[in-house]
Short mmCIF file of C-alpha atoms and ligand atoms in Angstrom, two decimals:
data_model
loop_
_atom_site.label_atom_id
_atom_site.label_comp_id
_atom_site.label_asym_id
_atom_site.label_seq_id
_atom_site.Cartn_x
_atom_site.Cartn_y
_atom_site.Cartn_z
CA UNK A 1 54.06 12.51 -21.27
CA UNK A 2 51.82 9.95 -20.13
CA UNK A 3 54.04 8.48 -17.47
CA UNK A 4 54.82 11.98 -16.49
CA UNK A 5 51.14 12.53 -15.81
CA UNK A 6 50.92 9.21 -14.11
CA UNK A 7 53.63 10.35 -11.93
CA UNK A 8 51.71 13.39 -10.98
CA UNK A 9 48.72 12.10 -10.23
CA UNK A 10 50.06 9.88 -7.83
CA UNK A 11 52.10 12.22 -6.02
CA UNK A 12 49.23 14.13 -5.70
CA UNK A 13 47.08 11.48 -4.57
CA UNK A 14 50.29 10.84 -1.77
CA UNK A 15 49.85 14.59 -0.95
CA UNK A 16 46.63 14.69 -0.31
CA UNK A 17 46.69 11.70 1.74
CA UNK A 18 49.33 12.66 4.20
CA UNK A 19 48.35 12.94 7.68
CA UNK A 20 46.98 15.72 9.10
CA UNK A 21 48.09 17.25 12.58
CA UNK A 22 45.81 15.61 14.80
CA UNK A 23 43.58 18.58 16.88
CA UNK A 24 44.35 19.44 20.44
CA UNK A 25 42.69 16.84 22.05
CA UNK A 26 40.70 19.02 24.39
CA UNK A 27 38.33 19.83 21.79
CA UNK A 28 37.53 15.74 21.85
CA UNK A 29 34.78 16.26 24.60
CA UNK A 30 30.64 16.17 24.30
CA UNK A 31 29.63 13.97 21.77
CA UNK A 32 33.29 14.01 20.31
CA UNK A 33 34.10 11.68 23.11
CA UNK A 34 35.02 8.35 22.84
CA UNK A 35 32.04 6.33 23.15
CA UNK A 36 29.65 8.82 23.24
CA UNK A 37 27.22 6.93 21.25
CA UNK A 38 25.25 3.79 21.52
CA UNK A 39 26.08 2.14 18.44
CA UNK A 40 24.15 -0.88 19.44
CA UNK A 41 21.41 -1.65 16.39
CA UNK A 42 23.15 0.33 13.68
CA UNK A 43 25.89 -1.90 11.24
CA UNK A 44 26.75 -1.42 7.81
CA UNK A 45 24.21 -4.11 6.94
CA UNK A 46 21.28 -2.18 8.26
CA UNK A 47 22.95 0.93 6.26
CA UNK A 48 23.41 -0.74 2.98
CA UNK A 49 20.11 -1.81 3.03
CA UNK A 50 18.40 1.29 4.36
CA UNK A 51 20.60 3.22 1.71
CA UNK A 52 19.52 0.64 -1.36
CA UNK A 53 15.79 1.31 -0.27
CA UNK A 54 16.54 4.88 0.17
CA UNK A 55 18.65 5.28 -3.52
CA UNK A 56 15.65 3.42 -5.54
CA UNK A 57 13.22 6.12 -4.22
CA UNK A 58 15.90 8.66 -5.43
CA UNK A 59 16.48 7.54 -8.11
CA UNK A 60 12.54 6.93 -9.28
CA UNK A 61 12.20 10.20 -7.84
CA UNK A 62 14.94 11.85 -10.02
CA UNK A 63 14.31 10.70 -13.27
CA UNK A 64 10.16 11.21 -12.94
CA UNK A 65 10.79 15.05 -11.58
CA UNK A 66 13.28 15.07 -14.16
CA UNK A 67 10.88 14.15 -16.93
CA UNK A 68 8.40 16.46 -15.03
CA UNK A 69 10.70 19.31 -16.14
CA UNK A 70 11.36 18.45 -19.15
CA UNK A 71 7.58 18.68 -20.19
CA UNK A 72 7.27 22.01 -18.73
CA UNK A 73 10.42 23.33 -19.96
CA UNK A 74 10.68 21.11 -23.68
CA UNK A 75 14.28 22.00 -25.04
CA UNK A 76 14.14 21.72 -29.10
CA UNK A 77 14.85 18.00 -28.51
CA UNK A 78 12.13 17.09 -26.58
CA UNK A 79 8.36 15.76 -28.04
CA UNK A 80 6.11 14.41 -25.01
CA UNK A 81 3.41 12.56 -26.57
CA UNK A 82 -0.75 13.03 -25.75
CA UNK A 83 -0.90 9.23 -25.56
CA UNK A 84 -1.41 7.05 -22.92
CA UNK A 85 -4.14 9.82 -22.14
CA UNK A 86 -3.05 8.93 -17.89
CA UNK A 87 0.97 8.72 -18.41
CA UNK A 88 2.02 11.87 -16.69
CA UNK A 89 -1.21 11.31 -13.63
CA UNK A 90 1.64 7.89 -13.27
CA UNK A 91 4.81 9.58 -12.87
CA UNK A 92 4.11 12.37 -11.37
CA UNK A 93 1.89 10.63 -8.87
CA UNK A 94 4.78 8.08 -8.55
CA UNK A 95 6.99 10.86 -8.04
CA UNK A 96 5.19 11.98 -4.98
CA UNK A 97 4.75 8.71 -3.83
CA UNK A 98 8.28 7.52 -3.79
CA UNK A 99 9.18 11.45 -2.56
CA UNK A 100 6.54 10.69 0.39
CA UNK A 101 8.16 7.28 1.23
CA UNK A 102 11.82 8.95 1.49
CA UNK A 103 10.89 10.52 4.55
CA UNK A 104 10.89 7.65 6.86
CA UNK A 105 13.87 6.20 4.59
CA UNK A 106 16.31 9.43 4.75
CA UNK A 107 15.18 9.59 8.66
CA UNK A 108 16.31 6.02 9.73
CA UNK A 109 19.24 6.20 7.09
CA UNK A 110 20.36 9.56 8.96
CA UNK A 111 19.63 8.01 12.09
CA UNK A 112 22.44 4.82 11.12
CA UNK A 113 24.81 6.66 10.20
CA UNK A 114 24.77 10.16 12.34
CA UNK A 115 27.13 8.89 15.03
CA UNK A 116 30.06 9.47 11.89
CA UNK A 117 29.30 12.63 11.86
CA UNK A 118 31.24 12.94 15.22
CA UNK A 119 33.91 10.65 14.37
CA UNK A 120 37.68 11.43 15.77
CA UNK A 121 39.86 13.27 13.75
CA UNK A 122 37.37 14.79 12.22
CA UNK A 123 39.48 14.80 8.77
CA UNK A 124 42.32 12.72 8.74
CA UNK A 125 43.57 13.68 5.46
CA UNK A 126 42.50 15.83 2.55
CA UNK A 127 41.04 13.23 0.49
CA UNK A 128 38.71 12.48 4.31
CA UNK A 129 37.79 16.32 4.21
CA UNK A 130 36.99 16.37 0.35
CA UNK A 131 34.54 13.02 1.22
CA UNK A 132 33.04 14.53 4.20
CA UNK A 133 32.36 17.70 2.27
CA UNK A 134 30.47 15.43 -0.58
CA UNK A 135 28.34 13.56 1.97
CA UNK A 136 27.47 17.17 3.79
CA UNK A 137 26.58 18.43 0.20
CA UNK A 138 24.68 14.65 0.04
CA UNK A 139 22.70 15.24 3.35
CA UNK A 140 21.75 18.78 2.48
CA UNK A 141 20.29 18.04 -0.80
CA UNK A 142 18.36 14.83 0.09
CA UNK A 143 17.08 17.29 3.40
CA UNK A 144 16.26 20.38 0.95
CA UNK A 145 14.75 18.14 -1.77
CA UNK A 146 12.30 15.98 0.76
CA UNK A 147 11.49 19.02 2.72
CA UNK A 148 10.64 21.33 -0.15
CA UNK A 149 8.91 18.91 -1.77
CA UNK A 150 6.90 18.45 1.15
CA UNK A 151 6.14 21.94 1.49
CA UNK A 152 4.83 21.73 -2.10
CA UNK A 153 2.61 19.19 -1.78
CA UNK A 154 1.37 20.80 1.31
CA UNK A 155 0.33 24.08 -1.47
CA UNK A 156 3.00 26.28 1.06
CA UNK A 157 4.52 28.04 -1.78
CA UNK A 158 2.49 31.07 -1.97
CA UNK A 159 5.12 33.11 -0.42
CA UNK A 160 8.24 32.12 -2.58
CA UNK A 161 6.49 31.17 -6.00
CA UNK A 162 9.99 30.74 -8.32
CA UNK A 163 11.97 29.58 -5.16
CA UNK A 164 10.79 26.25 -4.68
CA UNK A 165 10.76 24.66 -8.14
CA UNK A 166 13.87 26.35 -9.15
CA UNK A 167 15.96 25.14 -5.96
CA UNK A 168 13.84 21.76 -6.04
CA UNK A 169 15.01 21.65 -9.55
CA UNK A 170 19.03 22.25 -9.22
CA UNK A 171 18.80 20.93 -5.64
CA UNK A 172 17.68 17.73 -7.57
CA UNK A 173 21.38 17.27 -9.30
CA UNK A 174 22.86 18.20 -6.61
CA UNK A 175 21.51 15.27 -4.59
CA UNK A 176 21.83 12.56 -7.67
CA UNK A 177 25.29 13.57 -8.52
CA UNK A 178 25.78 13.66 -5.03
CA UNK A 179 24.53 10.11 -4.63
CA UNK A 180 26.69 8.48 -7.78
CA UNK A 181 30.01 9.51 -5.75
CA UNK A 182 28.34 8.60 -2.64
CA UNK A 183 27.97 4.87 -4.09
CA UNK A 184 30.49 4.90 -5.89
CA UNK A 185 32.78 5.41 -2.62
CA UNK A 186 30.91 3.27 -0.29
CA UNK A 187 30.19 0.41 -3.06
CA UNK A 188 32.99 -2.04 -1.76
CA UNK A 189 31.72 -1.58 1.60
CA UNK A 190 27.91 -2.23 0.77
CA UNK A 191 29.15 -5.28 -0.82
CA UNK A 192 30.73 -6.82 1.85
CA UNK A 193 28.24 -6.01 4.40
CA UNK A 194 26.03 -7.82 2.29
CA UNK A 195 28.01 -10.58 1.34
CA UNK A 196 28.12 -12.16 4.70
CA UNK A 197 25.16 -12.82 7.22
CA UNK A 198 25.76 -11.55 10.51
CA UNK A 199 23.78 -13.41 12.91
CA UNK A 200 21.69 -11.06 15.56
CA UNK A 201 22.90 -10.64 18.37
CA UNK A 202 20.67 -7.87 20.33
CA UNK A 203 20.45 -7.10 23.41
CA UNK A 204 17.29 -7.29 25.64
CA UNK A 205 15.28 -4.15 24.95
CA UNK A 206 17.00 -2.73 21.87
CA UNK A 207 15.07 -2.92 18.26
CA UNK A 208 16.50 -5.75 16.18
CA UNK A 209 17.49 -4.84 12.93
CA UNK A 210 15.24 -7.16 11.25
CA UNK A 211 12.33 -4.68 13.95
CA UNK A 212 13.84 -1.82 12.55
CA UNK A 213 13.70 -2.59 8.98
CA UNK A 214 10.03 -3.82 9.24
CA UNK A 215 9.11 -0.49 11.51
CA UNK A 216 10.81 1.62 8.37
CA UNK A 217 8.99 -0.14 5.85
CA UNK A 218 5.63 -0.49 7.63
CA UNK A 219 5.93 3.38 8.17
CA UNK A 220 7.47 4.35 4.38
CA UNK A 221 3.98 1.28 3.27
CA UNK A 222 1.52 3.49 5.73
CA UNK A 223 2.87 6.78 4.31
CA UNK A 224 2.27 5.94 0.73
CA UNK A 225 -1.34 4.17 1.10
CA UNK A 226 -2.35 7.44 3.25
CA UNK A 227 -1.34 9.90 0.62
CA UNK A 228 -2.01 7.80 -2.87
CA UNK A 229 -5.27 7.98 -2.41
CA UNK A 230 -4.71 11.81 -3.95
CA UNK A 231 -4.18 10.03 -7.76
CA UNK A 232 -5.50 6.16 -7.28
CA UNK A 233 -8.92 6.67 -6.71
CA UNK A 234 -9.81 3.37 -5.12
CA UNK A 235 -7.42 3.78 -2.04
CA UNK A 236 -9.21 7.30 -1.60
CA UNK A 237 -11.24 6.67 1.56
CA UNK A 238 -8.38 5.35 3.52
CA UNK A 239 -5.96 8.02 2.40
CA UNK A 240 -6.51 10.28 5.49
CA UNK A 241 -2.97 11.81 4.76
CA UNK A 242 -3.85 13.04 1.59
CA UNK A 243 -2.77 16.51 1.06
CA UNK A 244 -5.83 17.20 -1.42
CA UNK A 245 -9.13 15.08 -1.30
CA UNK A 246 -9.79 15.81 -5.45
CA UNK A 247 -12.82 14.42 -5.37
CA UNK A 248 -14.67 16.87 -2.79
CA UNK A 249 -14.74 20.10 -4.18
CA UNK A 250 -16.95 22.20 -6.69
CA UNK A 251 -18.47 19.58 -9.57
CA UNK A 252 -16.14 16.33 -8.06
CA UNK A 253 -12.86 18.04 -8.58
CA UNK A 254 -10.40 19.46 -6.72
CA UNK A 255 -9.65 23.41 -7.27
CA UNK A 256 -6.48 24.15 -7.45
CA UNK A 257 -6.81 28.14 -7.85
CA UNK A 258 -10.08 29.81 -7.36
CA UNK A 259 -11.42 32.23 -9.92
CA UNK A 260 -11.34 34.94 -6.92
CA UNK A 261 -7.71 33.87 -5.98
CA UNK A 262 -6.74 34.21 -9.86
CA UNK A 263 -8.62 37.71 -9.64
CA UNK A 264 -10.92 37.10 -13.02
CA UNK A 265 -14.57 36.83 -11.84
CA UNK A 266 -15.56 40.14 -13.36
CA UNK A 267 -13.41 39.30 -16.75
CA UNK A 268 -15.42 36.07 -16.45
CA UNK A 269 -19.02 37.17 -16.19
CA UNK A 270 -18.65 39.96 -18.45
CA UNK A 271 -21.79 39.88 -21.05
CA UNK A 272 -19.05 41.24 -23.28
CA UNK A 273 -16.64 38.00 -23.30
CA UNK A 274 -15.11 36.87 -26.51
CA UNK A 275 -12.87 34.27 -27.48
CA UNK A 276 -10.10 35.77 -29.64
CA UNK A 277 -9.11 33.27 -32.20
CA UNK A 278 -5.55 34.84 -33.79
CA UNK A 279 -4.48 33.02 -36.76
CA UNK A 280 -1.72 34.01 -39.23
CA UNK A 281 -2.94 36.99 -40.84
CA UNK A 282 -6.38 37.46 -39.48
CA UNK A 283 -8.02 37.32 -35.78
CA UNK A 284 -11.66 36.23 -34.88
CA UNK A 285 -13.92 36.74 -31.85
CA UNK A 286 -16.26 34.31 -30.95
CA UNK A 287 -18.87 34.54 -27.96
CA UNK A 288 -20.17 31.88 -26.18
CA UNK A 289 -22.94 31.24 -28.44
CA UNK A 290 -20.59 30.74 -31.31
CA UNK A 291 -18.75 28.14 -29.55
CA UNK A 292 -21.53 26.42 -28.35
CA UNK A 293 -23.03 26.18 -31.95
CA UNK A 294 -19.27 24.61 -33.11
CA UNK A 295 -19.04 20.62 -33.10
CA UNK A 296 -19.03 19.74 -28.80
CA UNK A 297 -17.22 16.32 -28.49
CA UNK A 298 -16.68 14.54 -24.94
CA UNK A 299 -13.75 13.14 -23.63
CA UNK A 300 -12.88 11.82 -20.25
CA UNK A 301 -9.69 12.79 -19.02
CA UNK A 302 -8.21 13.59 -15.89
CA UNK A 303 -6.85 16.73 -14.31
CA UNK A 304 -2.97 15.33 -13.28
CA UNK A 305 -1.48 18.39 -11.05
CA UNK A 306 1.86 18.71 -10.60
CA UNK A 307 1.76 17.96 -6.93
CA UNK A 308 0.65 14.52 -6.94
CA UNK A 309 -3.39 14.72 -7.44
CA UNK A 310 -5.43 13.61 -9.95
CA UNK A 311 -8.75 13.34 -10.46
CA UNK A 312 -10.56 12.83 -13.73
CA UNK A 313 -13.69 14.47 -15.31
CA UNK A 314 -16.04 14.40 -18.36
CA UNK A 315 -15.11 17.38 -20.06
CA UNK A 316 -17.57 18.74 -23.21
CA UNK A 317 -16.44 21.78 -25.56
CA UNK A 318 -14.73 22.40 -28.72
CA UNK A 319 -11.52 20.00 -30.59
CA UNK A 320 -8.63 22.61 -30.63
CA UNK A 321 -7.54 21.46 -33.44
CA UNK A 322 -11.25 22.71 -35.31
CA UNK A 323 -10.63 25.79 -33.76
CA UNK A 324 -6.99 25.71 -35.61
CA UNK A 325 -8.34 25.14 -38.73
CA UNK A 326 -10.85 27.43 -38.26
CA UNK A 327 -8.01 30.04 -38.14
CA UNK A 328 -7.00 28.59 -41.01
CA UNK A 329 -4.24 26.75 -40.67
CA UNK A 330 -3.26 22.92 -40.42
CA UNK A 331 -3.65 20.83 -37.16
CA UNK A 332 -0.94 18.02 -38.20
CA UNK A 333 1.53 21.11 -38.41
CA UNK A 334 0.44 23.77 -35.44
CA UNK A 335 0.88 24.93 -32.40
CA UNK A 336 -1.10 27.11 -30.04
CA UNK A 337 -0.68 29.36 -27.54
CA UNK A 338 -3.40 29.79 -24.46
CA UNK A 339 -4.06 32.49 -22.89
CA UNK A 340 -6.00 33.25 -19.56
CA UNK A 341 -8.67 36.31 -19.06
CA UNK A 342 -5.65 35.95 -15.58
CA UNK A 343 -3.72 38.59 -16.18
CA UNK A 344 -0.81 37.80 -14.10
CA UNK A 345 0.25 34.51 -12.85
CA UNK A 346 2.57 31.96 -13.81
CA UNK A 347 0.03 29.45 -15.35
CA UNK A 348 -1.81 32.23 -17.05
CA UNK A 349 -0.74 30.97 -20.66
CA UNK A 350 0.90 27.68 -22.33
CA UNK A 351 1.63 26.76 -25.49
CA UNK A 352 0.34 23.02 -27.07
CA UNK A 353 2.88 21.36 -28.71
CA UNK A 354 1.70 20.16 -32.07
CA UNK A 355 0.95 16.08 -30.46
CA UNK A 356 -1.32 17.75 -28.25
CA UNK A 357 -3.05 20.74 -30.60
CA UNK A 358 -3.73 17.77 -33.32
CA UNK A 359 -4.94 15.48 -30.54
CA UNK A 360 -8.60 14.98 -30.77
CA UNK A 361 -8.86 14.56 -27.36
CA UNK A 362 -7.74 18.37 -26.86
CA UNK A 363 -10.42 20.35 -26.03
CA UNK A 364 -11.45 24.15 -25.38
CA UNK A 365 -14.03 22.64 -22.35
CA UNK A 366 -17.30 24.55 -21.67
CA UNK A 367 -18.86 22.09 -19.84
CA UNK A 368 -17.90 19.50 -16.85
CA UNK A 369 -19.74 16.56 -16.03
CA UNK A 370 -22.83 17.82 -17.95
CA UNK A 371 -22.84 21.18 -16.44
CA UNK A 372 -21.47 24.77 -17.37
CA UNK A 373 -17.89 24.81 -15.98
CA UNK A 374 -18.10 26.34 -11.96
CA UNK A 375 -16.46 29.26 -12.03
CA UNK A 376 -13.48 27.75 -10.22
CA UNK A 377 -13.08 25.52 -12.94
CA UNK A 378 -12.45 27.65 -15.40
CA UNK A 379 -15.38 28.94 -16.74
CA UNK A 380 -16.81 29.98 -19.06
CA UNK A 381 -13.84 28.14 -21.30
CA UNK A 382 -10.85 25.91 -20.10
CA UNK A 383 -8.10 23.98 -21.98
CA UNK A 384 -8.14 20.00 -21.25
CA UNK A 385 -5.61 17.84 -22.79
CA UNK A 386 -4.62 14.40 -22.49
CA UNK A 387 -1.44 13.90 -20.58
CA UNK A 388 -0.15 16.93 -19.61
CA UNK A 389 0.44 18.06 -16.34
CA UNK A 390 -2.34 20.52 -14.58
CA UNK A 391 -0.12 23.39 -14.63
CA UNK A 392 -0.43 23.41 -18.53
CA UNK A 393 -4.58 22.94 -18.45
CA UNK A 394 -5.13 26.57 -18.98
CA UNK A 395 -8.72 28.02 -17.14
CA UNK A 396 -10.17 30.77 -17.96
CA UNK A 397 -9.02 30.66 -21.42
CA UNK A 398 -9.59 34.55 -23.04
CA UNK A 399 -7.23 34.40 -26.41
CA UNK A 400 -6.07 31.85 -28.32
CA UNK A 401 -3.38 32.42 -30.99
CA UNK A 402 -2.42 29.59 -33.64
CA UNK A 403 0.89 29.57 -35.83
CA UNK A 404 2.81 26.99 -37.58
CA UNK A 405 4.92 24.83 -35.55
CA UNK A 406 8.30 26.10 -34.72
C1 LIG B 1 9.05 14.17 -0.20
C2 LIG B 1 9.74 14.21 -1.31
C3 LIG B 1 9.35 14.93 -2.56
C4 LIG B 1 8.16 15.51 -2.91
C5 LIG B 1 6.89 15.54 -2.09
C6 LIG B 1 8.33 16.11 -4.19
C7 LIG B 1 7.37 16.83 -4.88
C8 LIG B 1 7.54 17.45 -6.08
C9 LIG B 1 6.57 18.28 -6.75
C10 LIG B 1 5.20 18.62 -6.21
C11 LIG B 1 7.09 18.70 -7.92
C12 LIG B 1 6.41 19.57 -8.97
C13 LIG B 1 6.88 20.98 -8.86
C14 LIG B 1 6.25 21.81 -9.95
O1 LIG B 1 6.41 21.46 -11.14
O2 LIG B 1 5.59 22.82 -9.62
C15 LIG B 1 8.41 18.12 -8.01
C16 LIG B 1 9.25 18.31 -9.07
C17 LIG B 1 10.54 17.75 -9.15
N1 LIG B 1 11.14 16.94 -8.22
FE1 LIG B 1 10.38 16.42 -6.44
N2 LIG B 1 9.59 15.84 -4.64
C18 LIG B 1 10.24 15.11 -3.68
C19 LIG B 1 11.52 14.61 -3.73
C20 LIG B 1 12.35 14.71 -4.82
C21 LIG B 1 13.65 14.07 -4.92
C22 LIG B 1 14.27 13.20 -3.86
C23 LIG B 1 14.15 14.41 -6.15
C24 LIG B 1 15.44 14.02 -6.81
C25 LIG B 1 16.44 13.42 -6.25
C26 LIG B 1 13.18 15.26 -6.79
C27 LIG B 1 13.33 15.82 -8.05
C28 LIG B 1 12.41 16.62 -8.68
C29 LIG B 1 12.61 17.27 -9.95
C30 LIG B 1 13.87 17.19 -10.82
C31 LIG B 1 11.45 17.98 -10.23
C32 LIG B 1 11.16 18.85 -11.46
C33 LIG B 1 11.32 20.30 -11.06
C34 LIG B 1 11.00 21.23 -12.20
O3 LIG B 1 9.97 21.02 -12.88
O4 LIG B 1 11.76 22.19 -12.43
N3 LIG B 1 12.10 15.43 -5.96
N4 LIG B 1 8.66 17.38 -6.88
N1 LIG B 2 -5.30 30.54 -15.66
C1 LIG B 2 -4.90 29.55 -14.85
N2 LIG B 2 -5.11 28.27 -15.20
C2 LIG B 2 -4.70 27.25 -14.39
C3 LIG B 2 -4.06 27.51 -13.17
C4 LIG B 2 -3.86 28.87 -12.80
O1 LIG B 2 -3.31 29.18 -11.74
N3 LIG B 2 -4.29 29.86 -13.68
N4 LIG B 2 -3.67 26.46 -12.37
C5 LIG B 2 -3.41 25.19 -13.06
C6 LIG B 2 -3.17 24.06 -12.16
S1 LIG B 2 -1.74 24.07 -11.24
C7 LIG B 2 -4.00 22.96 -12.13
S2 LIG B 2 -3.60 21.58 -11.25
C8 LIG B 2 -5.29 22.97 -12.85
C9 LIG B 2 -6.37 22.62 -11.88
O2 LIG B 2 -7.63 22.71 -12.48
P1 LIG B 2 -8.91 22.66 -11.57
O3 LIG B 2 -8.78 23.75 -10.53
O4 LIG B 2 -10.08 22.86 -12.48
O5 LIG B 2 -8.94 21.29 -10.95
O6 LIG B 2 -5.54 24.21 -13.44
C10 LIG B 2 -4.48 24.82 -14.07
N5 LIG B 2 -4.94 25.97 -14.80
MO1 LIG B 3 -1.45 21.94 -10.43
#
């Protein structure tokens, strides 16, 4: 049995390595030519290490989106914690930054390596095709993932909102699955190119690849100390790349939906506002006045948005977890679920997870930095809780509805 399937697999293996027919060789002209490229400068010593640089972003990149998802998404196995308060503002800001640095990486990694792309046969064999079909899928993914991610930093999703986190999302194992195989083929080869020194040898007026390395890496350093600014506050006034300045909008914070955009300002200033407070078996509504006569703690905490900003603010209101009790049931065993005066949306509502709903850092916040929340903000009640991602810090908040944790 087993030596019959031994005996299969290698003539299979034989098979699929045969030769194939060689094509007409008038179809080897343009860049299919023989020395159409200047392959002066690129080796598989600048490529190795290009492509170690380039993995370690991926792979940072990967497992911090991945994680990303996962608190958004929690299957039953999950529990993300409230503690360290700043945890997710890290990854997600690392996540950007190593995402940010990939595009001078991927770019000069391409660059190395595109010449293959017009290499003669184009597939010897069918093992050949089945590789060059892995490192198309390879390129497309890293392209789709650095581009789209791009574009969401850049707040350009308006017009596709499900489109680009979803694809982002599969894209994502596409490109890491991709990326195994791709190492795992090429990992003899990256060995030996790094095994031996090769002295340089460049001719006048071509980079060296020591130049080129440094260029990549002063460009991937200037990229990241432009844009980090967005989360590490200190590097803030050189980070003239920034996609969001956090600090200069209404109250010190950056807005991330306006009350106008989220169409609530009349729900918002309506004399008539209650909080409705649903517990098991009975439902309360509470107006401003009967919030602002509960216990108001404050807690510092910062806003950590999905798309690589942070910025943090002193928030004052009400511990969720009084208004659970006051619904009568038991913070160390609850969960809530937010809802927005928004009526449509996809942040309108969340639910917080029992870590959070007990945490007393967790707040229904009516006021920011000493004053009312601005309208933008969330007034005249937001959720704030500590480390969660912005998408989850419910504005606006209209209804609140406690049960027992499922
Ligand atoms: C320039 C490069 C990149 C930027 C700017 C970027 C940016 C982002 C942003 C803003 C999000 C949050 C989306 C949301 O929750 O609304 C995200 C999520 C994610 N990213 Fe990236 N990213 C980049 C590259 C990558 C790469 C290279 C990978 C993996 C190989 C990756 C994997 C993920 C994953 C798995 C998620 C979670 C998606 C989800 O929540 O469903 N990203 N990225
Ligand atoms: N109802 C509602 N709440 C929301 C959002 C929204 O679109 N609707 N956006 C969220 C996102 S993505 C972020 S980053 C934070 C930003 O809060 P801020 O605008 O007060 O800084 O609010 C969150 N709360
Ligand atoms: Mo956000």
């Amino acid at each position: 049995m087993v030596r019959d399937a031994g005996r299969l697999i290698r003539r299979a293996h034989a098979w699929m390595s045969r030769p194939l027919p060689p094509p007409p060789a008038a179809l080897r002209r343009g860049p299919l030519r023989r020395g159409a490229f200047d392959t002066s400068g690129r080796s598989p010593r600048l490529t190795s290490l290009l492509g170690i640089a380039l993995g370690s972003a991926f792979a940072v990149c990967f497992l911090t989106g991945l994680l990303s998802h996962l608190i958004q998404h929690p299957p039953f196995w999950f529990v993300w914690p409230s503690r360290p308060v700043a945890l997710y503002r890290v990854t997600q800001g690392l996540h950007v930054a190593t995402g940010l640095a990939s595009v001078p990486l991927l770019g000069a990694k391409l660059w190395s390596v595109y010449p293959r792309l017009f290499g003669w046969p184009p597939v010897r064999n069918l093992t050949h095709a089945i590789e060059r079909a892995s490192i198309a899928a390879l390129v497309a993914a890293a392209l789709f993932q650095v581009i789209s991610g791009v574009l969401n930093v850049a707040r350009w999703y308006d017009p596709m909102p499900f489109f680009f986190t979803a694809g982002h999302y599969w894209s994502a194992w596409l490109a890491i699955g991709a990326l195994l195989a791709h190492i795992g083929v090429k990992l003899p080869i990256v060995r030996q190119a790094l095994a031996r020194r090769i002295p340089e040898r460049a001719p006048a007026g071509t980079l060296t690849r020591r130049g080129l390395l440094g260029t990549v890496g002063v460009a991937a350093g200037l990229i990241t100390v432009a844009t980090a600014g967005q989360t590490v506050a200190p590097l803030a006034p050189v980070s003239v790349l920034a996609p969001r300045r956090p600090r200069s909008e209404p109250q010190n914070l950056a807005v991330n939906k306006t009350s106008a955009a989220a169409g609530v300002r009349d729900a918002i200033f309506d004399p008539a506002y209650r909080l409705v407070l649903a517990g098991l078996d009975r439902s309360q509504s509470l107006t401003l006045t009967d919030l602002a006569a509960l216990p108001q703690h404050t807690v510092v905490l910062p806003i950590s948005c999905v798309e690589g900003w942070s910025a943090t603010g002193a928030w004052t209101g009400v511990r969720l977890r009084d208004l659970i009790r006051l619904a009568g049931l038991d913070p160390e065993d609850a969960e809530a679920y937010v809802e927005s005066l928004q009526t449509s949306g996809r942040y309108r509502a969340t639910t917080v997870p029992t870590p959070h709903a007990r945490d007393p850092f967790t707040l229904l916040a009516l006021r920011l930095n000493g004053e009312p929340l601005h309208p933008d903000h969330g007034y005249p009640a937001r959720l704030i809780a500590p480390n969660r991602p912005g998408v989850l810090q419910t504005k606006w908040v209209g209804r609140i509805t406690v049960r027992k944790a499922s």
